[in-house]
CSV table of C-alpha atoms and ligand atoms in Angstrom, one decimal:
chain,number,residue,atom,x,y,z
A,181,MET,CA,0.0,0.0,0.0
A,182,ARG,CA,1.5,3.3,-1.1
A,183,ILE,CA,0.6,6.3,1.0
A,184,LEU,CA,1.5,9.8,-0.1
A,185,THR,CA,1.1,13.3,1.4
A,186,GLY,CA,2.6,16.8,1.2
A,187,VAL,CA,2.6,19.7,3.5
A,188,GLN,CA,3.1,23.3,2.4
A,189,PRO,CA,6.1,25.1,4.0
A,190,SER,CA,4.1,28.3,4.4
A,191,GLY,CA,4.8,28.8,8.1
A,192,LYS,CA,5.3,26.9,11.3
A,193,LEU,CA,3.6,23.6,11.8
A,194,HIS,CA,0.6,23.7,14.1
A,195,LEU,CA,-1.5,21.2,16.1
A,196,GLY,CA,-4.0,21.0,13.2
A,197,ASN,CA,-1.3,19.8,10.8
A,198,TYR,CA,0.1,17.5,13.4
A,199,PHE,CA,-3.0,15.7,14.6
A,200,SER,CA,-4.7,15.4,11.2
A,201,VAL,CA,-1.7,14.2,9.2
A,202,ILE,CA,1.8,14.2,10.5
A,203,ARG,CA,1.2,12.0,13.6
A,204,LYS,CA,-0.1,9.2,11.3
A,205,LEU,CA,2.9,9.4,9.0
A,206,VAL,CA,5.4,8.1,11.5
A,207,ASP,CA,3.2,5.1,12.0
A,208,TYR,CA,2.7,4.6,8.3
A,209,GLN,CA,6.4,4.6,7.5
A,210,ASN,CA,6.8,1.5,9.7
A,211,ARG,CA,4.0,-0.5,8.0
A,212,SER,CA,3.5,0.9,4.5
A,213,ASP,CA,5.3,2.4,1.6
A,214,LEU,CA,5.3,6.1,2.6
A,215,PHE,CA,6.0,9.0,0.3
A,216,CYS,CA,6.1,12.4,2.0
A,217,PHE,CA,7.2,15.7,0.7
A,218,VAL,CA,7.5,19.4,1.4
A,219,ALA,CA,5.2,21.2,-1.1
A,220,ASP,CA,7.3,24.3,-1.7
A,221,LEU,CA,6.0,24.9,-5.3
A,222,HIS,CA,2.4,25.1,-3.9
A,223,ALA,CA,3.7,27.6,-1.3
A,224,LEU,CA,4.8,29.9,-4.2
A,225,THR,CA,1.1,30.8,-4.5
A,226,SER,CA,1.6,32.8,-1.3
A,227,PHE,CA,5.2,34.0,-1.9
A,228,SER,CA,6.4,36.9,0.2
A,229,ASN,CA,10.2,37.0,-0.4
A,230,ARG,CA,13.1,34.8,-1.3
A,231,GLU,CA,14.4,34.3,2.3
A,232,ASN,CA,11.1,33.2,3.6
A,233,GLN,CA,10.5,30.8,0.7
A,234,SER,CA,13.9,29.1,1.3
A,235,ASN,CA,14.0,29.3,5.1
A,236,ASN,CA,10.4,28.0,5.4
A,237,THR,CA,11.3,25.0,3.2
A,238,PHE,CA,14.4,24.2,5.3
A,239,ASP,CA,12.4,24.6,8.5
A,240,ALA,CA,9.7,22.3,7.3
A,241,VAL,CA,12.3,19.6,6.4
A,242,CYS,CA,13.8,20.0,10.0
A,243,ASP,CA,10.3,19.8,11.5
A,244,PHE,CA,9.4,16.5,9.7
A,245,LEU,CA,12.7,14.9,10.6
A,246,ALA,CA,12.4,16.0,14.2
A,247,LEU,CA,8.8,14.6,14.3
A,248,GLY,CA,10.1,11.2,13.4
A,249,ILE,CA,10.1,11.0,9.6
A,250,ASP,CA,12.9,8.6,8.9
A,251,PRO,CA,14.4,8.9,5.4
A,252,ASP,CA,15.6,5.3,5.6
A,253,LYS,CA,12.0,4.1,6.2
A,254,CYS,CA,10.2,6.2,3.7
A,255,THR,CA,10.7,8.5,0.7
A,256,PHE,CA,11.0,12.1,1.8
A,257,TRP,CA,11.9,15.0,-0.5
A,258,VAL,CA,11.2,18.6,-1.4
A,259,GLN,CA,8.7,19.0,-4.3
A,260,SER,CA,10.8,21.5,-6.4
A,261,ASP,CA,13.8,19.1,-6.4
A,262,LEU,CA,11.8,16.8,-8.8
A,263,PRO,CA,11.0,18.6,-12.1
A,264,GLU,CA,9.2,15.4,-13.3
A,265,VAL,CA,6.2,16.4,-11.3
A,266,THR,CA,5.9,19.8,-12.9
A,267,GLU,CA,6.3,18.3,-16.3
A,268,LEU,CA,3.5,15.8,-15.5
A,269,SER,CA,1.2,18.6,-14.3
A,270,TRP,CA,1.4,20.1,-17.8
A,271,TYR,CA,0.3,16.9,-19.4
A,272,LEU,CA,-2.5,16.5,-16.8
A,273,SER,CA,-3.8,20.0,-17.4
A,274,MET,CA,-5.1,18.7,-20.7
A,275,SER,CA,-7.4,16.4,-18.8
A,276,ILE,CA,-9.4,19.1,-17.0
A,277,THR,CA,-11.4,22.0,-18.1
A,278,VAL,CA,-11.3,25.7,-17.1
A,279,SER,CA,-14.9,25.5,-16.0
A,280,GLN,CA,-14.0,22.6,-13.6
A,281,LEU,CA,-11.1,24.5,-12.1
A,282,GLN,CA,-13.2,27.6,-11.6
A,283,LEU,CA,-15.2,25.6,-9.1
A,284,ALA,CA,-12.2,25.0,-6.8
A,285,HIS,CA,-12.9,26.4,-3.3
A,286,SER,CA,-9.4,27.7,-2.8
A,287,PHE,CA,-9.8,29.7,-6.1
A,288,LYS,CA,-13.4,30.8,-5.5
A,289,ASP,CA,-12.5,32.0,-1.9
A,290,LYS,CA,-9.8,34.3,-3.3
A,291,VAL,CA,-12.1,35.7,-6.0
A,292,ALA,CA,-14.8,36.3,-3.4
A,293,LYS,CA,-12.3,38.3,-1.3
A,294,GLY,CA,-11.7,40.5,-4.3
A,295,ILE,CA,-8.2,39.2,-4.9
A,296,ASN,CA,-7.2,38.7,-8.6
A,297,PRO,CA,-5.8,35.2,-8.4
A,298,SER,CA,-2.7,34.1,-10.3
A,299,GLY,CA,-2.6,31.5,-12.9
A,300,GLY,CA,-0.6,29.4,-10.4
A,301,LEU,CA,-3.4,29.5,-7.9
A,302,PHE,CA,-5.8,28.5,-10.7
A,303,ILE,CA,-3.9,25.3,-11.6
A,304,TYR,CA,-2.9,24.5,-8.0
A,305,PRO,CA,-5.2,21.4,-8.1
A,306,VAL,CA,-3.5,20.1,-11.2
A,307,LEU,CA,0.0,20.3,-9.7
A,308,MET,CA,-1.4,18.5,-6.6
A,309,ALA,CA,-2.9,15.8,-8.9
A,310,ALA,CA,0.6,15.4,-10.5
A,311,ASP,CA,2.1,15.1,-7.0
A,312,ILE,CA,-0.2,12.2,-6.3
A,313,LEU,CA,-0.4,10.5,-9.6
A,314,ALA,CA,3.4,10.6,-10.4
A,315,PHE,CA,3.8,8.1,-7.5
A,316,ASN,CA,0.8,5.8,-8.2
A,317,SER,CA,-0.4,6.5,-4.7
A,318,ASP,CA,-3.2,4.4,-3.1
A,319,LYS,CA,-4.0,6.6,-0.2
A,320,VAL,CA,-3.6,10.3,0.6
A,321,PRO,CA,-4.0,11.3,4.2
A,322,VAL,CA,-5.2,15.0,4.4
A,323,GLY,CA,-7.3,17.3,6.4
A,324,LYS,CA,-11.0,17.8,5.4
A,325,ASP,CA,-10.1,21.1,3.5
A,326,GLN,CA,-8.2,19.0,0.9
A,327,LYS,CA,-11.1,16.7,0.0
A,328,GLN,CA,-12.0,18.6,-3.1
A,329,HIS,CA,-8.3,18.5,-4.3
A,330,LEU,CA,-8.4,14.7,-4.0
A,331,GLU,CA,-11.6,14.7,-6.1
A,332,TYR,CA,-9.7,16.7,-8.8
A,333,ALA,CA,-6.9,14.2,-8.7
A,334,ARG,CA,-9.3,11.3,-9.2
A,335,ASP,CA,-11.2,13.1,-12.0
A,336,ILE,CA,-8.0,13.9,-13.8
A,337,ALA,CA,-6.7,10.4,-13.5
A,338,GLU,CA,-10.0,8.9,-14.8
A,339,LYS,CA,-10.1,11.3,-17.8
A,340,PHE,CA,-6.5,10.7,-18.7
A,341,ASN,CA,-7.0,7.0,-18.5
A,342,ALA,CA,-10.1,7.3,-20.8
A,343,GLN,CA,-8.3,9.6,-23.3
A,344,TYR,CA,-4.9,7.9,-23.5
A,345,GLY,CA,-5.3,4.4,-22.1
A,346,GLU,CA,-5.1,3.0,-18.6
A,347,THR,CA,-2.2,4.7,-16.8
A,348,PHE,CA,-3.0,5.9,-13.3
A,349,LYS,CA,-4.5,4.3,-10.2
A,350,LEU,CA,-7.3,6.3,-8.6
A,351,PRO,CA,-6.1,7.6,-5.2
A,352,GLU,CA,-8.3,7.5,-2.1
A,353,PRO,CA,-8.4,10.3,0.4
A,354,GLU,CA,-8.0,9.4,4.0
A,355,ILE,CA,-9.7,11.9,6.3
A,356,ASP,CA,-10.1,11.2,10.0
A,357,GLU,CA,-13.4,12.4,11.2
A,358,GLU,CA,-12.1,13.0,14.8
A,359,THR,CA,-9.3,15.3,13.7
A,360,ALA,CA,-10.8,16.5,10.4
A,361,ILE,CA,-11.0,20.0,11.7
A,362,VAL,CA,-8.8,21.0,14.7
A,363,PRO,CA,-10.1,24.3,16.1
A,364,GLY,CA,-7.7,27.3,16.5
A,365,VAL,CA,-7.6,29.5,19.6
A,366,ASP,CA,-10.6,31.4,18.4
A,367,GLY,CA,-12.7,28.3,17.6
A,368,ALA,CA,-12.4,28.7,13.8
A,369,LYS,CA,-10.4,26.0,11.9
A,370,MET,CA,-6.8,26.2,13.0
A,371,SER,CA,-4.9,27.7,10.1
A,372,LYS,CA,-1.8,29.7,9.4
A,373,SER,CA,-3.9,32.0,7.3
A,374,TYR,CA,-6.2,32.9,10.2
A,375,GLY,CA,-3.5,33.6,12.7
A,376,ASN,CA,-5.1,31.3,15.3
A,377,THR,CA,-2.6,28.5,15.5
A,378,ILE,CA,-0.7,26.8,18.3
A,379,ASN,CA,2.7,26.1,16.9
A,380,PHE,CA,4.3,23.3,18.9
A,381,PHE,CA,7.9,24.2,17.8
A,382,ASP,CA,7.5,27.8,19.0
A,383,ASP,CA,9.7,28.9,22.0
A,384,GLU,CA,8.0,28.4,25.3
A,385,LYS,CA,7.0,32.1,25.7
A,386,LYS,CA,5.2,32.3,22.4
A,387,LEU,CA,3.6,28.9,22.9
A,388,LYS,CA,2.3,30.1,26.3
A,389,LYS,CA,0.9,33.3,24.7
A,390,SER,CA,-1.0,31.2,22.1
A,391,VAL,CA,-2.5,28.8,24.7
A,392,MET,CA,-3.4,31.6,27.1
A,393,GLY,CA,-5.1,33.3,24.2
A,394,ILE,CA,-7.7,30.5,23.7
A,395,VAL,CA,-11.1,32.1,23.7
A,396,THR,CA,-13.5,31.0,26.5
A,397,ASP,CA,-17.0,31.9,27.7
A,398,SER,CA,-17.4,33.9,31.0
A,399,ALA,CA,-17.7,30.9,33.4
A,400,GLY,CA,-15.7,31.6,36.6
A,401,ILE,CA,-13.8,29.2,38.9
A,402,ASP,CA,-17.0,28.4,40.8
A,403,ASP,CA,-19.1,27.6,37.7
A,404,ALA,CA,-19.4,24.2,36.1
A,405,LYS,CA,-18.1,24.3,32.5
A,406,ASP,CA,-19.3,22.5,29.4
A,407,PRO,CA,-16.3,20.6,27.9
A,408,ASP,CA,-18.2,20.0,24.7
A,409,LYS,CA,-18.4,23.8,24.1
A,410,SER,CA,-14.8,24.5,25.1
A,411,ILE,CA,-12.0,25.0,22.7
A,412,ILE,CA,-9.6,24.2,25.5
A,413,TYR,CA,-11.2,20.8,25.8
A,414,SER,CA,-11.4,20.1,22.1
A,415,ILE,CA,-7.6,20.7,21.7
A,416,HIS,CA,-6.6,19.1,25.0
A,417,SER,CA,-8.5,15.9,24.3
A,418,LEU,CA,-6.3,15.3,21.2
A,419,PHE,CA,-3.4,14.5,23.5
A,420,LEU,CA,-5.3,12.2,25.8
A,421,ASP,CA,-6.5,8.6,26.0
A,422,ALA,CA,-10.1,7.7,27.0
A,423,LYS,CA,-9.4,7.6,30.7
A,424,SER,CA,-7.6,10.9,30.8
A,425,ARG,CA,-10.3,12.5,28.7
A,426,GLN,CA,-12.9,11.4,31.3
A,427,GLN,CA,-10.8,12.9,34.1
A,428,LEU,CA,-10.4,16.2,32.2
A,429,ARG,CA,-14.2,16.3,31.6
A,430,GLU,CA,-14.7,16.0,35.3
A,431,LYS,CA,-12.4,18.9,35.9
A,432,PHE,CA,-14.6,21.0,33.6
A,433,THR,CA,-17.9,19.9,35.0
A,434,THR,CA,-16.9,20.1,38.7
A,435,PRO,CA,-16.7,23.8,39.9
A,436,GLY,CA,-13.3,24.7,41.4
A,437,THR,CA,-10.9,25.0,38.4
A,438,GLY,CA,-10.8,28.2,36.3
A,439,TYR,CA,-10.0,28.5,32.7
A,440,GLY,CA,-6.6,29.9,33.5
A,441,ASP,CA,-5.6,26.6,35.2
A,442,LEU,CA,-7.2,24.5,32.5
A,443,LYS,CA,-5.1,26.4,29.9
A,444,LYS,CA,-1.9,25.9,32.0
A,445,ASN,CA,-2.6,22.2,32.2
A,446,LEU,CA,-2.9,22.1,28.4
A,447,LEU,CA,0.3,24.1,28.0
A,448,ASN,CA,2.2,21.6,30.2
A,449,ASP,CA,0.8,18.6,28.3
A,450,ILE,CA,1.8,20.2,25.0
A,451,LEU,CA,5.4,20.9,26.3
A,452,GLU,CA,5.6,17.4,27.7
A,453,TYR,CA,4.3,15.7,24.6
A,454,PHE,CA,6.6,17.5,22.2
A,455,ALA,CA,9.7,17.6,24.5
A,456,PRO,CA,11.7,15.0,22.7
A,457,GLN,CA,10.8,16.4,19.3
A,458,ARG,CA,11.7,19.9,20.3
A,459,LYS,CA,15.1,18.8,21.4
A,460,GLU,CA,15.7,16.8,18.3
A,461,ARG,CA,14.5,19.8,16.2
A,462,GLU,CA,17.3,21.9,17.7
A,463,ARG,CA,19.9,19.3,17.0
A,464,ILE,CA,18.9,18.9,13.4
A,465,ALA,CA,18.6,22.6,12.6
A,466,ASN,CA,22.2,22.9,13.8
A,467,ASP,CA,23.4,20.3,11.3
A,468,PRO,CA,22.4,21.8,7.9
A,469,ALA,CA,24.9,19.5,6.0
A,470,TYR,CA,22.9,16.5,7.2
A,471,VAL,CA,19.6,18.2,6.2
A,472,ILE,CA,20.9,19.0,2.7
A,473,GLU,CA,22.3,15.5,2.2
A,474,THR,CA,19.0,14.0,3.3
A,475,MET,CA,17.2,16.1,0.8
A,476,LYS,CA,19.5,15.1,-2.1
A,477,LYS,CA,19.1,11.4,-1.3
A,478,GLY,CA,15.3,11.8,-0.9
A,479,ALA,CA,14.9,13.5,-4.3
A,480,ALA,CA,17.0,10.8,-6.0
A,481,LYS,CA,14.8,8.1,-4.4
A,482,ALA,CA,11.6,9.8,-5.4
A,483,LYS,CA,12.9,10.4,-8.9
A,484,GLU,CA,13.2,6.7,-9.6
A,485,VAL,CA,9.5,6.3,-9.2
A,486,ALA,CA,8.4,9.5,-10.9
A,487,SER,CA,10.6,9.1,-13.9
A,488,HIS,CA,9.1,5.7,-14.5
A,489,THR,CA,5.6,7.2,-14.6
A,490,LEU,CA,6.8,10.0,-16.8
A,491,GLU,CA,8.2,7.5,-19.3
A,492,THR,CA,4.8,5.8,-19.6
A,493,VAL,CA,3.0,9.1,-19.9
A,494,ARG,CA,5.3,10.5,-22.6
A,495,ASP,CA,4.9,7.2,-24.4
A,496,ARG,CA,1.1,7.5,-24.3
A,497,LEU,CA,1.3,11.1,-25.6
A,498,GLY,CA,4.0,10.5,-28.2
A,499,ILE,CA,6.3,13.0,-26.5
A,500,GLY,CA,10.1,12.7,-26.3
A,501,ILE,CA,12.9,11.7,-28.6
A,502,GLU,CA,12.5,7.9,-28.2
A,503,ASN,CA,8.8,8.1,-29.0
A,504,ARG,CA,9.4,10.4,-32.0
A,505,ILE,CA,12.0,8.1,-33.4
A,506,SER,CA,9.8,5.0,-33.0
A,507,SER,CA,6.8,6.8,-34.7
A,508,VAL,CA,9.0,8.0,-37.6
A,509,ARG,CA,10.4,4.4,-38.0
A,510,GLY,CA,6.9,3.0,-37.9
A,511,ALA,CA,5.8,5.4,-40.6
A,512,ALA,CA,8.9,4.8,-42.7
A,513,GLY,CA,8.3,1.0,-42.5
A,514,LYS,CA,4.7,1.5,-43.7
A,515,ASN,CA,5.9,3.5,-46.7
A,516,GLN,CA,8.4,0.9,-47.9
B,762,ADP,P1,-3.0,25.8,6.9
B,762,ADP,O1,-4.5,25.7,6.7
B,762,ADP,O2,-2.6,26.2,8.3
B,762,ADP,O3,-2.3,26.6,5.8
B,762,ADP,P2,-1.9,23.5,5.4
B,762,ADP,O4,-2.9,23.9,4.3
B,762,ADP,O5,-0.5,23.7,5.2
B,762,ADP,O6,-2.4,24.3,6.7
B,762,ADP,O7,-2.3,22.0,5.8
B,762,ADP,C1,-1.4,20.9,5.8
B,762,ADP,C2,-2.2,19.7,6.2
B,762,ADP,O8,-2.8,19.8,7.5
B,762,ADP,C3,-3.4,19.5,5.2
B,762,ADP,O9,-3.6,18.1,5.0
B,762,ADP,C4,-4.6,20.1,5.9
B,762,ADP,O10,-5.8,19.5,5.6
B,762,ADP,C5,-4.2,19.7,7.4
B,762,ADP,N1,-4.8,20.8,8.3
B,762,ADP,C6,-4.5,22.0,8.3
B,762,ADP,N2,-5.2,22.7,9.3
B,762,ADP,C7,-6.0,21.8,9.9
B,762,ADP,C8,-6.9,21.8,10.9
B,762,ADP,N3,-7.2,22.9,11.6
B,762,ADP,N4,-7.6,20.6,11.2
B,762,ADP,C9,-7.3,19.5,10.6
B,762,ADP,N5,-6.4,19.4,9.6
B,762,ADP,C10,-5.7,20.5,9.2
B,763,LIG,N1,-2.4,21.3,-0.9
B,763,LIG,C1,-1.9,20.6,0.2
B,763,LIG,C2,-2.2,21.6,1.4
B,763,LIG,O1,-2.3,22.7,1.3
B,763,LIG,C3,-0.5,20.3,0.1
B,763,LIG,C4,-0.2,19.3,-0.9
B,763,LIG,C5,0.4,19.5,-2.1
B,763,LIG,C6,-0.6,17.9,-0.9
B,763,LIG,N2,0.4,18.4,-2.9
B,763,LIG,C7,-0.1,17.4,-2.2
B,763,LIG,C8,-1.2,17.1,0.0
B,763,LIG,C9,-0.4,16.0,-2.5
B,763,LIG,C10,-1.4,15.7,-0.3
B,763,LIG,C11,-1.0,15.2,-1.6
B,763,LIG,O2,-2.2,21.1,2.5
């Protein structure tokens, strides 16, 4: 079973990214064929400057390694190090119409906000389809917001197969209902673009500020609190097993504990949970030579698979020197 996913390096990783996707990857690499990459080309759709683009990509690689992604157990690379995928995205763009792409939520949202979207944002789903189809992925773990992008990938694969002959497997999304939408400190979906994230690799001071900023109702220490309406509980429960969740629920429903203390408990659990990874992150970031070497090896490993797919696709389309030569020879043969 081949599992593939990508994460944009457009800022620090947050609990939404971690609990919906990243946590599972470490498990997958031990029991499946995991392909995982840093989607720096997709991040170009929100480019700010050269330094941020390259630093964010380096940081994302360090984050993944620190969180337990092991390049010996999976294939881990940076998207832009593999030009095969961008080439494939051009071929795939013939298998989708402009009117279909106009229906993409990510595109429509920008238009609704009055932003004049770039061509890159418009074809974002095609590049994502290429990411997935280049590696013949069976399953793609993502958050709920990516569901439509997976539908595009399937539609494109189906249409390509119908037009040019059976080539691609149809990938299945994997979306966990429990962690489909992790709330941010304001209760909306936790997202870099909403500025409501809790970034577990932030320094302790910043992390504390984020957790203490979680919005609550006005219940005081002496009031019972409803865990099911609390953002603190929704986030904290992600860290806990069934028994500890029950204990936390009791803390909410029994008067005597204020929101301040409930937030402090959450902060302590975040720090404790991520302590080994935070330490490892520091070590890795101080060894850029290792990070670069890992990226080079990862790209070479990914290339073996993607170039094989590309060969098949070029052959189906009659693209490339070898295919041109064989067609010309075929025609010459017929004329003799
Ligand atoms: P962001 O919305 O912060 O920009 P990304 O788009 O980089 O996050 O998301 C990376 C992965 O994490 C995607 O699979 C996405 O669906 C998932 N994800 C992001 N935010 C959340 C969230 N709040 N809850 C669940 N999954 C999320
Ligand atoms: N669009 C995804 C996101 O914003 C990132 C991504 C790019 C991706 N290519 C992918 C996810 C392929 C899964 C598979 O989160």
